[in-house]
XYZ file of N, CA, C and O in Angstrom:
288
model
N 128.067 78.810 177.195
C 127.125 78.739 176.093
C 127.610 77.753 175.030
O 126.850 76.923 174.583
N 128.880 77.858 174.640
C 129.419 76.973 173.613
C 129.423 75.524 174.089
O 129.100 74.618 173.316
N 129.742 75.315 175.347
C 129.769 73.953 175.895
C 128.368 73.345 175.875
O 128.193 72.171 175.534
N 127.358 74.159 176.193
C 125.975 73.683 176.178
C 125.542 73.309 174.753
O 124.876 72.292 174.553
N 125.936 74.130 173.782
C 125.599 73.831 172.391
C 126.273 72.548 171.916
O 125.649 71.726 171.233
N 127.532 72.369 172.282
C 128.250 71.155 171.887
C 127.618 69.929 172.535
O 127.483 68.886 171.890
N 127.215 70.051 173.796
C 126.571 68.931 174.486
C 125.238 68.600 173.828
O 124.908 67.423 173.622
N 124.478 69.617 173.473
C 123.183 69.405 172.805
C 123.374 68.761 171.436
O 122.640 67.857 171.048
N 124.385 69.205 170.697
C 124.672 68.617 169.385
C 125.050 67.146 169.509
O 124.641 66.327 168.686
N 125.844 66.815 170.523
C 126.221 65.413 170.736
C 125.000 64.571 171.081
O 124.869 63.431 170.622
N 124.102 65.129 171.870
C 122.880 64.415 172.230
C 122.017 64.178 170.992
O 121.523 63.064 170.773
N 121.848 65.213 170.176
C 121.062 65.072 168.947
C 121.690 64.072 167.988
O 121.000 63.283 167.344
N 123.022 64.106 167.903
C 123.719 63.162 167.020
C 123.509 61.733 167.507
O 123.297 60.827 166.707
N 123.557 61.527 168.817
C 123.324 60.200 169.377
C 121.911 59.711 169.090
O 121.701 58.545 168.734
N 120.923 60.611 169.236
C 119.536 60.255 168.933
C 119.386 59.894 167.453
O 118.716 58.917 167.111
N 119.996 60.688 166.594
C 119.919 60.434 165.152
C 120.579 59.100 164.810
O 120.082 58.364 163.950
N 121.672 58.772 165.463
C 122.353 57.504 165.184
C 121.490 56.319 165.585
O 121.460 55.301 164.895
N 120.754 56.436 166.683
C 119.851 55.361 167.111
C 118.772 55.123 166.059
O 118.462 53.985 165.723
N 118.197 56.207 165.545
C 117.174 56.081 164.509
C 117.791 55.480 163.246
O 117.208 54.606 162.614
N 118.985 55.940 162.878
C 119.661 55.431 161.687
C 119.926 53.932 161.809
O 119.745 53.187 160.839
N 120.326 53.488 162.995
C 120.574 52.059 163.194
C 119.298 51.243 163.016
O 119.328 50.153 162.442
N 118.172 51.772 163.500
C 116.899 51.067 163.343
C 116.443 51.055 161.882
O 115.824 50.095 161.424
N 116.740 52.130 161.155
C 116.322 52.227 159.758
C 117.225 51.447 158.815
O 116.818 51.140 157.689
N 118.419 51.126 159.243
C 119.383 50.434 158.396
C 118.781 49.122 157.884
O 118.328 48.290 158.651
N 118.748 48.978 156.586
C 118.214 47.768 155.963
C 116.728 47.837 155.653
O 116.196 46.939 155.011
N 116.053 48.879 156.110
C 114.627 49.036 155.829
C 114.438 49.484 154.376
O 115.297 50.136 153.800
N 113.308 49.155 153.826
C 112.992 49.536 152.459
C 111.624 50.208 152.442
O 110.689 49.729 153.083
N 111.537 51.315 151.729
C 110.284 52.051 151.598
C 110.001 52.239 150.114
O 110.894 52.554 149.345
N 108.757 52.052 149.725
C 108.376 52.196 148.328
C 107.484 53.425 148.174
O 106.479 53.559 148.871
N 107.868 54.298 147.264
C 107.105 55.500 146.970
C 106.617 55.382 145.529
O 107.411 55.171 144.621
N 105.320 55.516 145.347
C 104.754 55.419 144.010
C 104.632 56.813 143.400
O 104.085 57.725 144.011
N 105.173 56.961 142.202
C 105.078 58.208 141.448
C 104.866 57.857 139.983
O 105.335 56.822 139.505
N 104.179 58.726 139.273
C 103.999 58.517 137.847
C 105.317 58.774 137.133
O 106.085 59.652 137.527
N 105.548 57.977 136.082
C 106.783 58.130 135.315
C 106.491 57.983 133.833
O 105.528 57.333 133.422
N 107.347 58.587 133.036
C 107.258 58.448 131.582
C 107.726 57.050 131.193
O 108.302 56.321 132.000
N 107.504 56.685 129.949
C 107.922 55.364 129.481
C 109.424 55.150 129.654
O 109.878 54.047 129.896
N 110.196 56.222 129.550
C 111.640 56.123 129.709
C 112.089 56.042 131.160
O 113.266 55.921 131.445
N 111.144 56.128 132.089
C 111.484 56.009 133.499
C 111.655 57.335 134.222
O 111.865 57.353 135.426
N 111.565 58.449 133.508
C 111.717 59.752 134.149
C 110.458 60.081 134.949
O 109.344 59.969 134.453
N 110.654 60.492 136.201
C 109.530 60.785 137.076
C 108.848 62.098 136.708
O 109.504 63.064 136.341
N 107.522 62.127 136.845
C 106.772 63.368 136.685
C 106.784 64.157 137.995
O 106.662 65.359 138.004
N 106.890 63.461 139.105
C 106.929 64.092 140.420
C 108.220 63.750 141.114
O 109.026 62.963 140.621
N 108.440 64.329 142.273
C 109.664 64.041 143.005
C 109.321 63.401 144.345
O 108.178 63.414 144.788
N 110.326 62.842 144.971
C 110.191 62.282 146.311
C 110.902 63.246 147.246
O 112.074 63.547 147.065
N 110.183 63.721 148.241
C 110.736 64.721 149.148
C 111.023 64.106 150.516
O 110.514 63.018 150.841
N 111.820 64.794 151.322
C 112.034 64.324 152.703
C 110.720 64.177 153.460
O 110.579 63.278 154.289
N 109.757 65.019 153.159
C 108.452 64.908 153.817
C 107.789 63.574 153.479
O 107.215 62.917 154.354
N 107.844 63.162 152.210
C 107.274 61.874 151.804
C 107.917 60.727 152.584
O 107.232 59.817 153.055
N 109.220 60.781 152.707
C 109.953 59.723 153.398
C 109.626 59.726 154.886
O 109.441 58.665 155.496
N 109.531 60.903 155.493
C 109.191 61.000 156.916
C 107.810 60.407 157.181
O 107.611 59.692 158.173
N 106.861 60.671 156.284
C 105.510 60.122 156.444
C 105.537 58.604 156.328
O 104.933 57.893 157.143
N 106.242 58.077 155.331
C 106.336 56.620 155.165
C 106.983 55.963 156.381
O 106.523 54.924 156.852
N 108.054 56.558 156.870
C 108.741 56.000 158.035
C 107.850 56.062 159.265
O 107.803 55.101 160.060
N 107.135 57.157 159.432
C 106.223 57.293 160.574
C 105.114 56.247 160.505
O 104.721 55.689 161.531
N 104.628 55.987 159.301
C 103.591 54.966 159.119
C 104.079 53.583 159.529
O 103.282 52.726 159.919
N 105.384 53.362 159.436
C 105.957 52.074 159.834
C 106.462 52.092 161.278
O 107.132 51.169 161.718
N 106.168 53.168 162.017
C 106.500 53.209 163.438
C 107.811 53.867 163.800
O 108.246 53.782 164.944
N 108.466 54.514 162.856
C 109.722 55.202 163.139
C 109.440 56.674 163.432
O 108.627 57.295 162.746
N 110.107 57.210 164.431
C 109.914 58.615 164.790
C 111.074 59.433 164.240
O 112.184 59.369 164.746
N 110.814 60.160 163.163
C 111.816 61.059 162.622
C 111.113 62.200 161.912
O 109.955 62.096 161.529
N 111.826 63.295 161.773
C 111.258 64.462 161.102
C 111.934 64.639 159.749
O 113.010 64.099 159.501
N 111.308 65.416 158.902
C 111.873 65.614 157.571
C 113.213 66.335 157.617
O 114.020 66.193 156.711
N 113.467 67.089 158.687
C 114.760 67.773 158.804
C 115.897 66.791 159.080
O 117.062 67.134 158.914
N 115.570 65.574 159.482
C 116.587 64.562 159.739
C 116.934 63.749 158.499
O 117.780 62.874 158.558
N 116.298 64.041 157.388
C 116.484 63.246 156.171
C 117.336 64.005 155.181
O 117.050 65.159 154.837
N 118.387 63.361 154.712
C 119.259 63.936 153.682
C 119.130 63.057 152.447
O 119.418 61.869 152.486
N 118.652 63.641 151.357
C 118.500 62.892 150.118
C 119.771 62.961 149.294
O 120.320 64.029 149.091
N 120.202 61.819 148.832
C 121.319 61.745 147.893
C 120.723 61.458 146.537
O 120.002 60.484 146.363
N 121.006 62.301 145.572
C 120.458 62.085 144.238
C 121.457 61.315 143.395
O 122.659 61.542 143.476
N 120.931 60.421 142.600
C 121.763 59.645 141.687
C 121.133 59.718 140.312
O 119.942 59.500 140.161
N 121.920 60.019 139.342
C 121.395 59.992 137.979
C 121.771 58.675 137.338
O 122.838 58.141 137.574
N 120.868 58.181 136.545
C 121.115 56.871 135.908
C 121.513 57.030 134.496
O 121.236 57.835 133.769
């Protein structure tokens, strides 16, 4: 059982790496309303990114997206 899980995880990791390599260098623009100071009224979710990527022909799910937040 453990060997099967490890093999499946390696397969999933390999698939994810292929998608990551294709996405490397890609740029996606998400439009959201913001205050004059630049603070967003809405947020950008993994679902938003998955939809944008799918629209450009990439096959990925929102569970494959990890958002890194940066404060300015």
